[in-house]
mmCIF file with all atom_site columns, C-alpha atoms in Angstrom:
data_model
loop_
_atom_site.group_PDB
_atom_site.id
_atom_site.type_symbol
_atom_site.label_atom_id
_atom_site.label_alt_id
_atom_site.label_comp_id
_atom_site.label_asym_id
_atom_site.label_entity_id
_atom_site.label_seq_id
_atom_site.pdbx_PDB_ins_code
_atom_site.Cartn_x
_atom_site.Cartn_y
_atom_site.Cartn_z
_atom_site.occupancy
_atom_site.B_iso_or_equiv
_atom_site.pdbx_formal_charge
_atom_site.auth_seq_id
_atom_site.auth_comp_id
_atom_site.auth_asym_id
_atom_site.auth_atom_id
_atom_site.pdbx_PDB_model_num
ATOM 1  C CA . MET A 1 1  ? 58.869 -12.424 99.446  1.00 65.00 ? 1  MET A CA 1
ATOM 2  C CA . CYS A 1 2  ? 55.397 -11.584 101.059 1.00 88.00 ? 2  CYS A CA 1
ATOM 3  C CA . GLN A 1 3  ? 54.687 -8.914  97.855  1.00 89.00 ? 3  GLN A CA 1
ATOM 4  C CA . ALA A 1 4  ? 55.810 -11.989 95.117  1.00 85.00 ? 4  ALA A CA 1
ATOM 5  C CA . VAL A 1 5  ? 53.177 -14.313 96.659  1.00 87.00 ? 5  VAL A CA 1
ATOM 6  C CA . ASP A 1 6  ? 50.028 -11.688 96.668  1.00 88.00 ? 6  ASP A CA 1
ATOM 7  C CA . GLU A 1 7  ? 51.048 -10.661 93.247  1.00 91.00 ? 7  GLU A CA 1
ATOM 8  C CA . MET A 1 8  ? 50.515 -14.185 92.133  1.00 91.00 ? 8  MET A CA 1
ATOM 9  C CA . ILE A 1 9  ? 47.420 -14.367 94.377  1.00 91.00 ? 9  ILE A CA 1
ATOM 10 C CA . GLU A 1 10 ? 46.978 -11.342 92.757  1.00 91.00 ? 10 GLU A CA 1
ATOM 11 C CA . ASP A 1 11 ? 47.367 -12.589 88.766  1.00 90.00 ? 11 ASP A CA 1
ATOM 12 C CA . GLY A 1 12 ? 45.339 -15.548 89.211  1.00 91.00 ? 12 GLY A CA 1
ATOM 13 C CA . ARG A 1 13 ? 42.037 -13.802 90.711  1.00 94.00 ? 13 ARG A CA 1
ATOM 14 C CA . ASN A 1 14 ? 42.658 -11.363 87.153  1.00 91.00 ? 14 ASN A CA 1
ATOM 15 C CA . GLU A 1 15 ? 43.289 -15.443 85.805  1.00 90.00 ? 15 GLU A CA 1
ATOM 16 C CA . GLY A 1 16 ? 39.787 -16.490 86.969  1.00 91.00 ? 16 GLY A CA 1
ATOM 17 C CA . ARG A 1 17 ? 38.227 -12.869 86.030  1.00 93.00 ? 17 ARG A CA 1
ATOM 18 C CA . LYS A 1 18 ? 38.558 -13.144 83.135  1.00 91.00 ? 18 LYS A CA 1
ATOM 19 C CA . GLU A 1 19 ? 37.838 -17.025 82.700  1.00 92.00 ? 19 GLU A CA 1
ATOM 20 C CA . ALA A 1 20 ? 34.316 -15.885 84.158  1.00 94.00 ? 20 ALA A CA 1
ATOM 21 C CA . THR A 1 21 ? 33.869 -12.963 81.856  1.00 94.00 ? 21 THR A CA 1
ATOM 22 C CA . VAL A 1 22 ? 34.571 -15.036 78.887  1.00 95.00 ? 22 VAL A CA 1
ATOM 23 C CA . ARG A 1 23 ? 32.202 -17.714 79.693  1.00 95.00 ? 23 ARG A CA 1
ATOM 24 C CA . ILE A 1 24 ? 29.135 -15.232 80.805  1.00 96.00 ? 24 ILE A CA 1
ATOM 25 C CA . LEU A 1 25 ? 30.113 -13.416 76.928  1.00 96.00 ? 25 LEU A CA 1
ATOM 26 C CA . THR A 1 26 ? 29.727 -16.688 75.306  1.00 96.00 ? 26 THR A CA 1
ATOM 27 C CA . GLY A 1 27 ? 26.899 -18.297 76.919  1.00 96.00 ? 27 GLY A CA 1
ATOM 28 C CA . LEU A 1 28 ? 24.867 -14.880 75.574  1.00 97.00 ? 28 LEU A CA 1
ATOM 29 C CA . ILE A 1 29 ? 26.934 -15.059 72.260  1.00 97.00 ? 29 ILE A CA 1
ATOM 30 C CA . ARG A 1 30 ? 25.515 -18.421 71.915  1.00 95.00 ? 30 ARG A CA 1
ATOM 31 C CA . ASP A 1 31 ? 22.215 -17.362 73.247  1.00 97.00 ? 31 ASP A CA 1
ATOM 32 C CA . GLY A 1 32 ? 22.035 -15.234 69.844  1.00 97.00 ? 32 GLY A CA 1
ATOM 33 C CA . ILE A 1 33 ? 21.724 -11.966 72.739  1.00 97.00 ? 33 ILE A CA 1
ATOM 34 C CA . LEU A 1 34 ? 25.304 -10.595 71.099  1.00 97.00 ? 34 LEU A CA 1
ATOM 35 C CA . SER A 1 35 ? 27.077 -10.086 68.796  1.00 97.00 ? 35 SER A CA 1
ATOM 36 C CA . ILE A 1 36 ? 30.832 -11.736 69.336  1.00 97.00 ? 36 ILE A CA 1
ATOM 37 C CA . GLU A 1 37 ? 31.394 -7.997  67.878  1.00 97.00 ? 37 GLU A CA 1
ATOM 38 C CA . GLU A 1 38 ? 29.736 -6.867  70.698  1.00 97.00 ? 38 GLU A CA 1
ATOM 39 C CA . ALA A 1 39 ? 30.861 -9.248  73.785  1.00 97.00 ? 39 ALA A CA 1
ATOM 40 C CA . ALA A 1 40 ? 34.474 -8.345  72.538  1.00 97.00 ? 40 ALA A CA 1
ATOM 41 C CA . ASN A 1 41 ? 34.006 -4.439  73.317  1.00 97.00 ? 41 ASN A CA 1
ATOM 42 C CA . ARG A 1 42 ? 32.501 -5.417  76.571  1.00 95.00 ? 42 ARG A CA 1
ATOM 43 C CA . ALA A 1 43 ? 35.060 -7.672  77.185  1.00 94.00 ? 43 ALA A CA 1
ATOM 44 C CA . GLY A 1 44 ? 37.679 -4.702  76.326  1.00 94.00 ? 44 GLY A CA 1
ATOM 45 C CA . MET A 1 45 ? 39.312 -7.542  73.616  1.00 95.00 ? 45 MET A CA 1
ATOM 46 C CA . SER A 1 46 ? 39.735 -7.838  70.095  1.00 97.00 ? 46 SER A CA 1
ATOM 47 C CA . VAL A 1 47 ? 37.423 -10.253 68.091  1.00 97.00 ? 47 VAL A CA 1
ATOM 48 C CA . GLU A 1 48 ? 40.567 -12.264 67.398  1.00 97.00 ? 48 GLU A CA 1
ATOM 49 C CA . GLU A 1 49 ? 41.443 -12.190 71.167  1.00 96.00 ? 49 GLU A CA 1
ATOM 50 C CA . LEU A 1 50 ? 37.532 -13.642 72.469  1.00 96.00 ? 50 LEU A CA 1
ATOM 51 C CA . LYS A 1 51 ? 37.835 -15.941 69.484  1.00 96.00 ? 51 LYS A CA 1
ATOM 52 C CA . ILE A 1 52 ? 40.743 -17.277 71.437  1.00 95.00 ? 52 ILE A CA 1
ATOM 53 C CA . ASN A 1 53 ? 39.920 -17.096 75.020  1.00 93.00 ? 53 ASN A CA 1
ATOM 54 C CA . ILE A 1 54 ? 36.215 -19.020 73.774  1.00 93.00 ? 54 ILE A CA 1
ATOM 55 C CA . GLU A 1 55 ? 38.666 -22.019 72.218  1.00 93.00 ? 55 GLU A CA 1
ATOM 56 C CA . ASN A 1 56 ? 40.793 -21.980 75.074  1.00 89.00 ? 56 ASN A CA 1
ATOM 57 C CA . ALA A 1 57 ? 37.509 -22.051 77.928  1.00 86.00 ? 57 ALA A CA 1
ATOM 58 C CA . ALA A 1 58 ? 35.967 -24.905 75.241  1.00 85.00 ? 58 ALA A CA 1
ATOM 59 C CA . LYS A 1 59 ? 39.683 -26.611 75.874  1.00 84.00 ? 59 LYS A CA 1
ATOM 60 C CA . LYS A 1 60 ? 39.008 -27.111 79.570  1.00 75.00 ? 60 LYS A CA 1
#
């Protein structure tokens, strides 16, 4: 049971890190510092995946 809780906590942390990364990269894209292609590369995502994540972040 404890391992399951630990895994849930780790999953939450990973999701939080991903959301923070998307927020930071979104700002850099909007400021013209990074292209969406470079931002996706830095995030380890495809351009399409990053676009989806940006759209989802905007809804929150």
